[in-house]
Coordinates of C-alpha atoms and ligand atoms in Angstrom, one line a residue:
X1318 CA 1.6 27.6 -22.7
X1319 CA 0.3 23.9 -22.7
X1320 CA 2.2 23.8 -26.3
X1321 CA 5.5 25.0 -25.2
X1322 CA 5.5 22.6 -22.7
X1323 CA 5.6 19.7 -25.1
X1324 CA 8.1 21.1 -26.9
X1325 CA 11.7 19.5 -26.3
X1326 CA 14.7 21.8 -26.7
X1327 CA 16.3 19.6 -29.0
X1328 CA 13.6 20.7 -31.4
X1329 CA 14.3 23.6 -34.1
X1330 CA 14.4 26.9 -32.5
X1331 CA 12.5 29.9 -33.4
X1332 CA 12.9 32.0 -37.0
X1333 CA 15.3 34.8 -34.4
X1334 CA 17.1 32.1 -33.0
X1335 CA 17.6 30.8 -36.3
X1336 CA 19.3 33.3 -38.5
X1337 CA 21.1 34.3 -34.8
X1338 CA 22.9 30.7 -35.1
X1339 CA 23.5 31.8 -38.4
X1340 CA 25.1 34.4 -37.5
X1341 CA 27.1 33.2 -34.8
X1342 CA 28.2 30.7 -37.2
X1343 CA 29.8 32.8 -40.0
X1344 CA 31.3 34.8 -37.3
X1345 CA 33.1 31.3 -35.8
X1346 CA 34.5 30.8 -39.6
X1347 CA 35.6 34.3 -40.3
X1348 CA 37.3 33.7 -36.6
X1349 CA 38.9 30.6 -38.1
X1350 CA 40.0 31.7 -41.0
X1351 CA 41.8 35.0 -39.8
X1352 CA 43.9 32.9 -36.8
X1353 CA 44.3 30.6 -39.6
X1354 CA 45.9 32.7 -41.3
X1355 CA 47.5 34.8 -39.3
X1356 CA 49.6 32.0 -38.2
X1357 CA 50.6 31.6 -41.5
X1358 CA 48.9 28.0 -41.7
X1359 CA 51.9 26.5 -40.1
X1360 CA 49.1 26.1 -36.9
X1361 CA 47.3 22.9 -38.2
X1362 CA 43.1 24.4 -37.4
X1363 CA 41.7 22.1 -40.0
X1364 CA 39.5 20.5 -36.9
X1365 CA 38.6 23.5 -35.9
X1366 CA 37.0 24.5 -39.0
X1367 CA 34.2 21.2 -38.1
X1368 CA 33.1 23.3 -35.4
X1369 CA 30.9 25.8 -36.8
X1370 CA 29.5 22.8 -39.4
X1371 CA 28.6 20.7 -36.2
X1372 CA 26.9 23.3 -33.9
X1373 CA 24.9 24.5 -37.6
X1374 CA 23.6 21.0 -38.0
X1375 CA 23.0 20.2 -34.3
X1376 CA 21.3 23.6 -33.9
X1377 CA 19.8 24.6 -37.4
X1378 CA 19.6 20.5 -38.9
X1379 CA 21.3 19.0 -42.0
X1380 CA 21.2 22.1 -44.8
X1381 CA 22.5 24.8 -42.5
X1382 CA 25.6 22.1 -41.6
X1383 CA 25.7 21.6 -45.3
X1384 CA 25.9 25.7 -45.6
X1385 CA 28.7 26.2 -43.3
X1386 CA 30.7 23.2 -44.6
X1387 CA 30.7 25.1 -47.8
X1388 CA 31.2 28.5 -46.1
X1389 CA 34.5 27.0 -44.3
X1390 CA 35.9 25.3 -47.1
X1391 CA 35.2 28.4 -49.6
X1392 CA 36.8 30.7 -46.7
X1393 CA 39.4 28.2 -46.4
X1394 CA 40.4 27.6 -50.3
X1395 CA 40.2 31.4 -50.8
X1396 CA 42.5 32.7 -48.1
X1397 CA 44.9 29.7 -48.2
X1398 CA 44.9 29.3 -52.5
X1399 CA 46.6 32.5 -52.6
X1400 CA 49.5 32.2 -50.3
X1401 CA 50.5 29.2 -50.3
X1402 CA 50.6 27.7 -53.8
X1403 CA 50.7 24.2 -53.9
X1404 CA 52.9 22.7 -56.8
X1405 CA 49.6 21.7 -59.2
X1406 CA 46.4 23.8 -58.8
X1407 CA 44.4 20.8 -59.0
X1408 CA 45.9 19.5 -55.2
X1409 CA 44.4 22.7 -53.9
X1410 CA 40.7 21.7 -55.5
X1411 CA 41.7 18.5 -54.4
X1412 CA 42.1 19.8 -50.6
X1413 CA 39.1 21.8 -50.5
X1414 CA 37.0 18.5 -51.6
X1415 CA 38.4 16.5 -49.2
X1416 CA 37.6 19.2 -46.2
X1417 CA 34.0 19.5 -47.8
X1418 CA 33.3 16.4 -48.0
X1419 CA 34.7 15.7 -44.3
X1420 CA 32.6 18.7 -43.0
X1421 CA 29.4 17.6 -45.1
X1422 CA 30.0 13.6 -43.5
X1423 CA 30.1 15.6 -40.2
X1424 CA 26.9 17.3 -40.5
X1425 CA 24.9 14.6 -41.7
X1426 CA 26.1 12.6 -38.8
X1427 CA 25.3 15.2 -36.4
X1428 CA 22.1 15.7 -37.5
X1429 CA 21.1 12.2 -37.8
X1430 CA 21.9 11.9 -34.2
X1431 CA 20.0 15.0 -33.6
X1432 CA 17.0 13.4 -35.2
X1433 CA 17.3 10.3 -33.3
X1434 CA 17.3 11.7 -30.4
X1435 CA 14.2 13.9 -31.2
X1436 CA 12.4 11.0 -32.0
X1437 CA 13.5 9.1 -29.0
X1438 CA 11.9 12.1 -26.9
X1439 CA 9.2 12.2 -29.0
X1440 CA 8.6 9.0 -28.6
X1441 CA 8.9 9.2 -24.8
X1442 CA 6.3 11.8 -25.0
X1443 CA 3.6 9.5 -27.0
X1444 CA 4.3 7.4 -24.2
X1445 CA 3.4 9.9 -21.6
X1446 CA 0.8 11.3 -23.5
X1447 CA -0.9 8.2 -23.9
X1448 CA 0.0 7.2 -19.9
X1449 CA -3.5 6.7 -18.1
X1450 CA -1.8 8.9 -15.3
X1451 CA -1.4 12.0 -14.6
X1452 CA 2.4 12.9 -15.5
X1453 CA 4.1 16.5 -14.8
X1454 CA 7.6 17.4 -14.4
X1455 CA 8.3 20.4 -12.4
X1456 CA 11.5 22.9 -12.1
X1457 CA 12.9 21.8 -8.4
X1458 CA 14.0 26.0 -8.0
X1459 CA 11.2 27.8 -9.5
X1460 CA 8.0 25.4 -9.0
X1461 CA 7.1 26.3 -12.8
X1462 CA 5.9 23.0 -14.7
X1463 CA 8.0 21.7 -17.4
X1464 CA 5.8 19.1 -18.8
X1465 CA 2.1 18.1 -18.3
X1466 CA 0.8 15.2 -20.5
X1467 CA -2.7 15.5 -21.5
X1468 CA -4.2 13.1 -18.6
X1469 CA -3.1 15.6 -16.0
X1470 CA -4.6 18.3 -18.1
X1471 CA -8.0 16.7 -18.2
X1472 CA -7.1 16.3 -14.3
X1473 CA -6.2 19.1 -13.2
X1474 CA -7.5 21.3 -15.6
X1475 CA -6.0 23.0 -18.6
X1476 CA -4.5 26.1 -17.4
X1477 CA -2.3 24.3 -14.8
X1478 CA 1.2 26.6 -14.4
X1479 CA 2.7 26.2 -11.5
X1480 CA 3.1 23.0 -9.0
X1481 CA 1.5 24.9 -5.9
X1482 CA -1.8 24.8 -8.1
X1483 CA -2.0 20.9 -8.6
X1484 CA -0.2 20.3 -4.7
X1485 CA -3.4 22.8 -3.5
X1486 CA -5.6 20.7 -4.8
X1487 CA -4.4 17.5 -3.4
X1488 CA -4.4 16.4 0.0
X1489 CA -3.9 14.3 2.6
X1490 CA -7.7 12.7 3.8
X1491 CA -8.1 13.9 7.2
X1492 CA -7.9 9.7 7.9
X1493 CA -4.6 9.5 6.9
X1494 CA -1.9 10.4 9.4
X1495 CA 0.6 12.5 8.0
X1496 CA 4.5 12.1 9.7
X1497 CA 5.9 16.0 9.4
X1498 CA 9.1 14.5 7.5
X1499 CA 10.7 15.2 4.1
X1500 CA 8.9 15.0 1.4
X1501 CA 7.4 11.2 0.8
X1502 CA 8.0 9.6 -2.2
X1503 CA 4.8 7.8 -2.6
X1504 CA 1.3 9.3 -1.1
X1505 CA -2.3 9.2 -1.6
X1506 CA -4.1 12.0 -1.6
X1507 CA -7.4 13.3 -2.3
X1508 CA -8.8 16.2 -4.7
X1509 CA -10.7 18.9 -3.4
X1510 CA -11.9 19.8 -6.0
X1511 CA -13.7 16.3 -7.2
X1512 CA -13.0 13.8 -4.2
X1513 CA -10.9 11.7 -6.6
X1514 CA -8.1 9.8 -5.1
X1515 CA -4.6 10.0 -6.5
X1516 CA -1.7 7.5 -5.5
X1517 CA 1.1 10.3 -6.3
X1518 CA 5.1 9.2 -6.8
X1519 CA 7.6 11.8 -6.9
X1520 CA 11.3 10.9 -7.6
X1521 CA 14.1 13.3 -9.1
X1522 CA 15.1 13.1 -12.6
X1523 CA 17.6 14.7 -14.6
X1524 CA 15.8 17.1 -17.1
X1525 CA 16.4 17.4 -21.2
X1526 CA 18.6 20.6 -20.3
X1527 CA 20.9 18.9 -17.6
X1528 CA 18.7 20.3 -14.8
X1529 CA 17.5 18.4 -11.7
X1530 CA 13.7 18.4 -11.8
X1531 CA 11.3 16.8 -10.0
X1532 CA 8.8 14.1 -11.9
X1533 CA 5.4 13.2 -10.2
X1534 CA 2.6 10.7 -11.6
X1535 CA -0.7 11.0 -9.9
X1536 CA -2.9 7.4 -10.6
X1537 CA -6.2 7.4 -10.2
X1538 CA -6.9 5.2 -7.6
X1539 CA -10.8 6.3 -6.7
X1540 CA -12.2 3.2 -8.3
X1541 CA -9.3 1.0 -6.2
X1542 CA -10.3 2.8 -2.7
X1543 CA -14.3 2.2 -3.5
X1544 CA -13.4 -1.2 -3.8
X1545 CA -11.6 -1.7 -0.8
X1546 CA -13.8 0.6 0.9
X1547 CA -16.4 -2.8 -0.5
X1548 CA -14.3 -5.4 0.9
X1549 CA -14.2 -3.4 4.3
X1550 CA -17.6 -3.4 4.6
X1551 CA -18.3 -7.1 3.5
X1552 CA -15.6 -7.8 5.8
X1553 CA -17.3 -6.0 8.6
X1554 CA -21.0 -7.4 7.5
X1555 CA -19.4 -11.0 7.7
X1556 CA -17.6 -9.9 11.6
X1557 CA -21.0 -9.0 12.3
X1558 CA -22.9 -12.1 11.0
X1559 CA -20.2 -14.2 12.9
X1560 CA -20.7 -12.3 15.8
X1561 CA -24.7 -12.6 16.1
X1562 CA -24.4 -16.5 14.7
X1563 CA -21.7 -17.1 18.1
X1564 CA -24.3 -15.0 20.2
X1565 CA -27.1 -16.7 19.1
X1566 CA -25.3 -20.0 19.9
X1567 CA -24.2 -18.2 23.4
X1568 CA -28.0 -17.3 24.1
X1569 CA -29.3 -20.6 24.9
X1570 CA -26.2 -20.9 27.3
X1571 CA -26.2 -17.0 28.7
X1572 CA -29.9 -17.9 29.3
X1573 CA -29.4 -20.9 31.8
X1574 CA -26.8 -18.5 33.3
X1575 CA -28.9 -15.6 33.7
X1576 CA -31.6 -18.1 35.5
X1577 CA -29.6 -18.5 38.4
X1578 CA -29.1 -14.5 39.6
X1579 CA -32.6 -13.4 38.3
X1580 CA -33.8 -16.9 41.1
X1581 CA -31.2 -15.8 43.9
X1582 CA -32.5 -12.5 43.4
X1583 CA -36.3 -13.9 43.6
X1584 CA -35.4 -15.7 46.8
X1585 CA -33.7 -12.7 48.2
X1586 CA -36.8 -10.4 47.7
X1587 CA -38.6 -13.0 48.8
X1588 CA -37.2 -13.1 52.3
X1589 CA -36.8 -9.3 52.5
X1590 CA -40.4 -9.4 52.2
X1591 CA -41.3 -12.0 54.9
X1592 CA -39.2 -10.8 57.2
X1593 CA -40.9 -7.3 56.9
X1594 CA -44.3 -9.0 56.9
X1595 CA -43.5 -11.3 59.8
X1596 CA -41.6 -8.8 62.0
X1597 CA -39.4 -11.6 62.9
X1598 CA -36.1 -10.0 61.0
X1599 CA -33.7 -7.2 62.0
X1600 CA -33.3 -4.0 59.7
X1601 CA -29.8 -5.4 59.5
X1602 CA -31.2 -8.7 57.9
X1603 CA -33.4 -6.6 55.5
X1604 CA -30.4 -5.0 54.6
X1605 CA -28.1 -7.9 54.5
X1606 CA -30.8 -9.1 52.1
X1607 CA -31.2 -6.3 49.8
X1608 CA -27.7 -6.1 49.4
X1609 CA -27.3 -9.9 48.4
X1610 CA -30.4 -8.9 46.1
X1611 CA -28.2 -5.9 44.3
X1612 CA -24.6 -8.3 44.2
X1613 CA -27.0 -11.1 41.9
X1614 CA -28.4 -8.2 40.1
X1615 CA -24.6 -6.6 39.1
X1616 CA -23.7 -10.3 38.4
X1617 CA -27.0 -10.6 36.0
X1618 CA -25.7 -7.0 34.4
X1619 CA -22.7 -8.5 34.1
X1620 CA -23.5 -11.3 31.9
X1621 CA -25.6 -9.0 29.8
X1622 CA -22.4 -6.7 29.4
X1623 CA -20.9 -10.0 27.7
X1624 CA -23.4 -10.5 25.2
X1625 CA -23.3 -6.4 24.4
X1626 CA -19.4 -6.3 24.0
X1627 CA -19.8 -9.4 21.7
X1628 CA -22.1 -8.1 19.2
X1629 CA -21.4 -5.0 19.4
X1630 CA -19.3 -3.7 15.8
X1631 CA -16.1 -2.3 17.2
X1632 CA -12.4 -1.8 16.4
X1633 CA -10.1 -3.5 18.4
X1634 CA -9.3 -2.3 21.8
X1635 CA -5.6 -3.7 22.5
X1636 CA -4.6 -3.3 26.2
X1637 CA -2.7 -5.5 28.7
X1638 CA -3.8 -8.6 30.3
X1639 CA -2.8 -11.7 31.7
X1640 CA -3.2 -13.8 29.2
X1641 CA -4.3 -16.9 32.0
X1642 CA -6.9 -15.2 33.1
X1643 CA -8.6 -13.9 29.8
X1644 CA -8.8 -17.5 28.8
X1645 CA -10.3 -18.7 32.0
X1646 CA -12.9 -16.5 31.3
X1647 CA -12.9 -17.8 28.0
X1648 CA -13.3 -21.4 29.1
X1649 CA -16.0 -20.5 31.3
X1650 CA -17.4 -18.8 28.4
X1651 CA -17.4 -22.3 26.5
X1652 CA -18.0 -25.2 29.6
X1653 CA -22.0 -25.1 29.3
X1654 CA -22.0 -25.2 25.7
X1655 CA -19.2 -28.0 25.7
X1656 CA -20.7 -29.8 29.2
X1657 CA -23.9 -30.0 27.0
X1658 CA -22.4 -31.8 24.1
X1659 CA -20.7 -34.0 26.6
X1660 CA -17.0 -32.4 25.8
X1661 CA -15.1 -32.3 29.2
X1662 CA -12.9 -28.9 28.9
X1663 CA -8.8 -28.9 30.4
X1664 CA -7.1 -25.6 30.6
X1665 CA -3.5 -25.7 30.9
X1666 CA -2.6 -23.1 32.7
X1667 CA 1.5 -21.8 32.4
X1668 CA 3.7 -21.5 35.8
X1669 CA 4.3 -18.0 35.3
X1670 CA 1.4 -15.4 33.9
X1671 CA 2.3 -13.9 30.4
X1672 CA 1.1 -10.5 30.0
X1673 CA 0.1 -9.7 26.3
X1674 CA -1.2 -6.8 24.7
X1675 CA -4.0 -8.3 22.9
X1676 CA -7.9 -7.3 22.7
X1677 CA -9.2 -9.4 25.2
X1678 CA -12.6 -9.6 23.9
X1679 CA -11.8 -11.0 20.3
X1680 CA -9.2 -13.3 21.5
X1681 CA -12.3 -14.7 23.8
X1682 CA -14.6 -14.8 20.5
X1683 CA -11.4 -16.7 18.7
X1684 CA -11.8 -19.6 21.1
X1685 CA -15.1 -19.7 21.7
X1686 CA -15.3 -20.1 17.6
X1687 CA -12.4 -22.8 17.8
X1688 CA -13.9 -24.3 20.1
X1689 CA -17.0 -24.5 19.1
X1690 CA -15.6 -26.6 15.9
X1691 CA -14.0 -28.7 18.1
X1692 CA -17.2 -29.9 20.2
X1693 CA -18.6 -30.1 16.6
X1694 CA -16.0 -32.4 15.5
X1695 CA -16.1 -34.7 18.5
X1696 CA -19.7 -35.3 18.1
X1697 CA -19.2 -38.7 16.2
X1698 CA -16.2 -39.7 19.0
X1699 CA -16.9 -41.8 22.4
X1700 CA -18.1 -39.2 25.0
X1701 CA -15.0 -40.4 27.0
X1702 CA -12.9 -39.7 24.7
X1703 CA -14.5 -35.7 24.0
X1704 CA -11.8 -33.9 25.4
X1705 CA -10.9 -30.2 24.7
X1706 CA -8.1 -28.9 25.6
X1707 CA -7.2 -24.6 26.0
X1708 CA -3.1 -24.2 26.6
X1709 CA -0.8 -21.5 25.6
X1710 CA 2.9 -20.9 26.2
X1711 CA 4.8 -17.8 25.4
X1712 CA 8.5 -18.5 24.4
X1713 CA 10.7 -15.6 23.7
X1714 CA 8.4 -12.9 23.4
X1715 CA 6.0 -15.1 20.9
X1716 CA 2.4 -16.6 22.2
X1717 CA 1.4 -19.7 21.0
X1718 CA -1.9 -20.5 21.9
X1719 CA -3.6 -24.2 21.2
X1720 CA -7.2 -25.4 20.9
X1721 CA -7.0 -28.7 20.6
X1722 CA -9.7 -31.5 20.2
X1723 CA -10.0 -35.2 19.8
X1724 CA -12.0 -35.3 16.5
X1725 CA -11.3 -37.0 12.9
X1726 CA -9.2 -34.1 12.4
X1727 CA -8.7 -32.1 9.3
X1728 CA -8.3 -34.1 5.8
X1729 CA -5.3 -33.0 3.9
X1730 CA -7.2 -31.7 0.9
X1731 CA -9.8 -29.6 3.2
X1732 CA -6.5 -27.8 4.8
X1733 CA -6.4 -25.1 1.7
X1734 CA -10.2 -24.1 2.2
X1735 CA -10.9 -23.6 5.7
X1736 CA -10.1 -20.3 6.3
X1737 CA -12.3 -19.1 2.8
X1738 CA -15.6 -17.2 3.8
X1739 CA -18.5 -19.6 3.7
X1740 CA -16.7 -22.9 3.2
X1741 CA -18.6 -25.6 5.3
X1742 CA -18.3 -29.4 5.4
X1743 CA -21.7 -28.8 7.9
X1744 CA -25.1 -29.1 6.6
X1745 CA -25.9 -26.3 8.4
X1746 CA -22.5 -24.6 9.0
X1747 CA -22.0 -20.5 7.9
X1748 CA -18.3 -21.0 7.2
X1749 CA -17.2 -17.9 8.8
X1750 CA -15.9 -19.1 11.8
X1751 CA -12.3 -19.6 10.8
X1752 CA -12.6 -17.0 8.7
X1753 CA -13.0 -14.8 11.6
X1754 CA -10.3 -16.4 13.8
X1755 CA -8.3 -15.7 11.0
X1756 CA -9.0 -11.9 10.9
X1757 CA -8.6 -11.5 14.7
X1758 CA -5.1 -13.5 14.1
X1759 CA -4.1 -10.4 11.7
X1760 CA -5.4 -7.7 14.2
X1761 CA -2.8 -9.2 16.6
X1762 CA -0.2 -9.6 14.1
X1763 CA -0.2 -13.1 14.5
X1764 CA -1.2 -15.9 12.0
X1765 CA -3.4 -18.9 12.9
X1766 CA -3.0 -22.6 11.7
X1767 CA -4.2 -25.8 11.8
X1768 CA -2.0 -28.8 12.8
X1769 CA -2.2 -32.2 13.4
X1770 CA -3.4 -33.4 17.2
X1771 CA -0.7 -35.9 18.2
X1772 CA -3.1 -37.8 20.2
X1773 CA -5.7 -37.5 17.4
X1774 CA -7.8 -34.7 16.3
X1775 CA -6.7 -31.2 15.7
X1776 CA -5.1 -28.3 16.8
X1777 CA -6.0 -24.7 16.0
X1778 CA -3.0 -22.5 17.0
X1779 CA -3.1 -18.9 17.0
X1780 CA 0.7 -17.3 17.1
X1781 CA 0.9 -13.5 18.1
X1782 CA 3.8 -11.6 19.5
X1783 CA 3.4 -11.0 23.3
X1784 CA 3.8 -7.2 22.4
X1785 CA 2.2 -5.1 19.6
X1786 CA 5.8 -3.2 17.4
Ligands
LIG1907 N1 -11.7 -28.9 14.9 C1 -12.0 -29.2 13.7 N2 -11.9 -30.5 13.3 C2 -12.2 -30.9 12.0 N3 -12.6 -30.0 11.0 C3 -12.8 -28.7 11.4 C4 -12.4 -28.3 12.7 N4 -12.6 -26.9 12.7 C5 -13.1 -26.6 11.5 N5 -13.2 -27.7 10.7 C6 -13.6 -27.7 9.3 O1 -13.5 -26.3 8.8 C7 -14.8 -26.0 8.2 C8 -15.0 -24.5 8.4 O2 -15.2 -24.1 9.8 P1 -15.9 -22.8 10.2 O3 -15.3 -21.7 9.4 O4 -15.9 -22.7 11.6 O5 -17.3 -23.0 9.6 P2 -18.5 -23.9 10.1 O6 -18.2 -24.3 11.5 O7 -19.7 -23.0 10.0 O8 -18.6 -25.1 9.1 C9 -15.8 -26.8 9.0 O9 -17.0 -27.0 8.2 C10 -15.0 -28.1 9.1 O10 -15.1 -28.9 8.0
LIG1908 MG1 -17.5 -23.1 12.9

């Protein structure tokens, strides 16, 4: 079976077919001849007589043309000879020499065109044998394959007949969502059989016999997805690492904030107790009390909640906020850390709130990591002069949102490296915190860059369409 499909119908037929064509020849010339002359010759059929010599060579090759141009002229020289004498015998030899060698030029062109274009197809089929992808052609009507090429043998196994049993083998992975529309013309699926992946094309072609078939590749893409599966994961260790190296920088801070409701709630108890102990308080004051007690406590868990939704490995969470009020938060987030290293923080807050579909977690960690870079680079700059600066504007339906700073800035020829993981002009930087602004950029479809403070310094902006497509 696997042989037959190689074959290409151009190719000689079998031994029946063979002496059948034969056959079907002879019978054309006799055909020929007796309209020939039944018309009395006056009919000019010469042409005709080329047609049983071209569909011998094209079928049968180059002898069997050679054959019938000898067969045609013979049946033409003895039926014609006799009735119509030509004034010298040698013009009818003459005649018959000039139709075979007419009918013999015909053949040999015919079947050099017939071998050309067998070794054209052959050559397409080295091609396709040699392909490092799986290649079958399948009949659009019956589902029958045409045409496997030894890759999707070795694939799919050796028996393969029909397109149902390669399509049952391949899948869609249950992580993929499949749209329930017409057929897709470029899918990766999965084997059940092995687990291997397969990026599979299908487009229609026009088959060696005229008919509309359907031609599929199947690339093995296995060792591709492993690698991305890789990058994923490095890209998710390094989210990770960012995330613990910002908390650990937000512990010292979440600390001193954590000191003042665990000592409220101290003092609290601390009352409840004397005025139990003294007698001198209401049951309404020991509640009052209590209930102060419980608000610092919710405001400790609170802050705790922070850290937890900060380190903790998630996908993005997109809902909508006010964009104002996630980066007041944010601000807050950054102040002690700032306040410390003697940075003075302005937010700029719009008229009008902007709602944005954003996660507002990430876009927090995105400023608090700008940010952070920014105190950094004003370390060397007057503490007057440490200013940072939080705005953001939304103009038609596109968020621009600006950390902005009133360091050195950023030398020209550092501009192409600062988003790369691990780059670091710091002695003790990680160089993953604009690669990680970056990343949260692309999660919100928006792209970040670095520009040129017009007062000095620079400016981080993150651009993000207000609503997700
Ligand atoms: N606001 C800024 N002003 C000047 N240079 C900056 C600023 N932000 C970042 N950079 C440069 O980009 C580099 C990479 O930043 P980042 O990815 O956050 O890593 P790290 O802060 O650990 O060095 C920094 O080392 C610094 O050279
Ligand atoms: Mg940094």
């Amino acid at each position: 079976m696997s042989f037959r499909m190689h074959r290409l119908p151009i190719a000689t037929p079998a031994r029946e077919s063979r002496v059948a064509w034969f056959l079907i020849c002879f019978a054309l010339i006799g055909v020929i001849v007796a309209a020939d002359h039944a018309t009395g010759y006056e009919v000019s059929l010469s042409v005709v007589y080329l047609a049983p010599v071209v569909i011998a060579a094209w079928m049968l090759g180059l002898r069997a043309g050679l054959v019938m141009a000898a067969a045609a002229t013979a049946a033409w020289y003895v039926t014609f000879a006799g009735a119509n004498p030509y004034p010298h015998p040698i013009l009818h030899g003459w005649d018959a020499l000039v139709r075979a060698s007419t009918a013999s030029i015909f053949a040999l062109v015919i079947d050099r065109l017939r071998l050309a274009l067998a070794r054209s197809d052959e050559r397409l089929v080295t091609v396709l044998e040699g392909l490092d992808a799986a290649v079958y052609v399948a009949d659009n009507d019956t589902g029958a394959l045409l045409y496997v090429n030894d890759r999707c043998r070795t694939t799919f196994g050796a028996n393969v007949r029909m397109l149902t049993d390669i399509e049952s083998r391949l899948v869609p992975s249950p992580a993929t969502v499949v749209c329930a529309a017409a057929p897709v013309a470029q899918r990766e699926l999965v084997d059940r059989v092995c687990g291997n992946w397969h990026l599979v094309n299908r487009r229609s072609v026009r088959w060696v016999d005229g008919k509309m078939v359907t031609l599929h590749t199947a690339t093995d893409i296995t060792q591709h997805k492993r690698m991305e599966g890789l990058a994923q994961d490095r890209q998710a260790k390094l989210e990770m690492s960012s995330r613990l190296v910002t908390a650990g920088e937000m512990a010292s801070t979440l600390a001193h904030e954590l000191n003042q409701p665990i000592a409220s709630i101290l003092n609290y108890n601390a009352g409840c107790v004397e005025l139990l102990q003294t007698g001198t308080g209401t049951t309404e004051d020991v509640l009052e009390g209590l209930d102060k007690s419980s608000e610092q406590a919710e405001r400790a868990g609170a802050i705790l909640q922070r850290v937890r939704d900060f380190i903790a490995r998630r996908e993005p969470q997109f809902s909508s906020c006010e964009l104002g009020e996630v980066m007041r938060e944010a601000a807050r987030l950054v102040a002690p850390h700032a306040n410390r290293h003697g940075v003075r923080v302005d937010v700029e807050p719009t008229p009008d709130p902007i709602r944005v579909e954003i996660d507002a977690v990430m876009l927090q960690q995105l400023v608090l990591n700008l940010s952070k870079n920014a105190v950094e680079a004003m370390e060397s700059v007057r503490p007057e002069e440490r200013r940072l600066l939080i705005r953001w504007r939304c103009d038609c339906g596109q968020v621009d949102l600006d950390v902005a700073d009133r360091g050195p800035g950023i030398p020209a020829e550092l501009k192409p490296n600062l988003f790369i993981p691990f780059f670091s002009t710091k002695r003790d930087g990680m160089g993953l915190g604009l690669h990680i602004c970056r990343s949260i950029a692309e999660y919100h479809d928006g792209h970040l860059s670095a520009l040129e403070n017009p007062d000095g310094g620079a400016i981080f902006r993150l651009s993000f369409p207000a609503e997700r497509a």
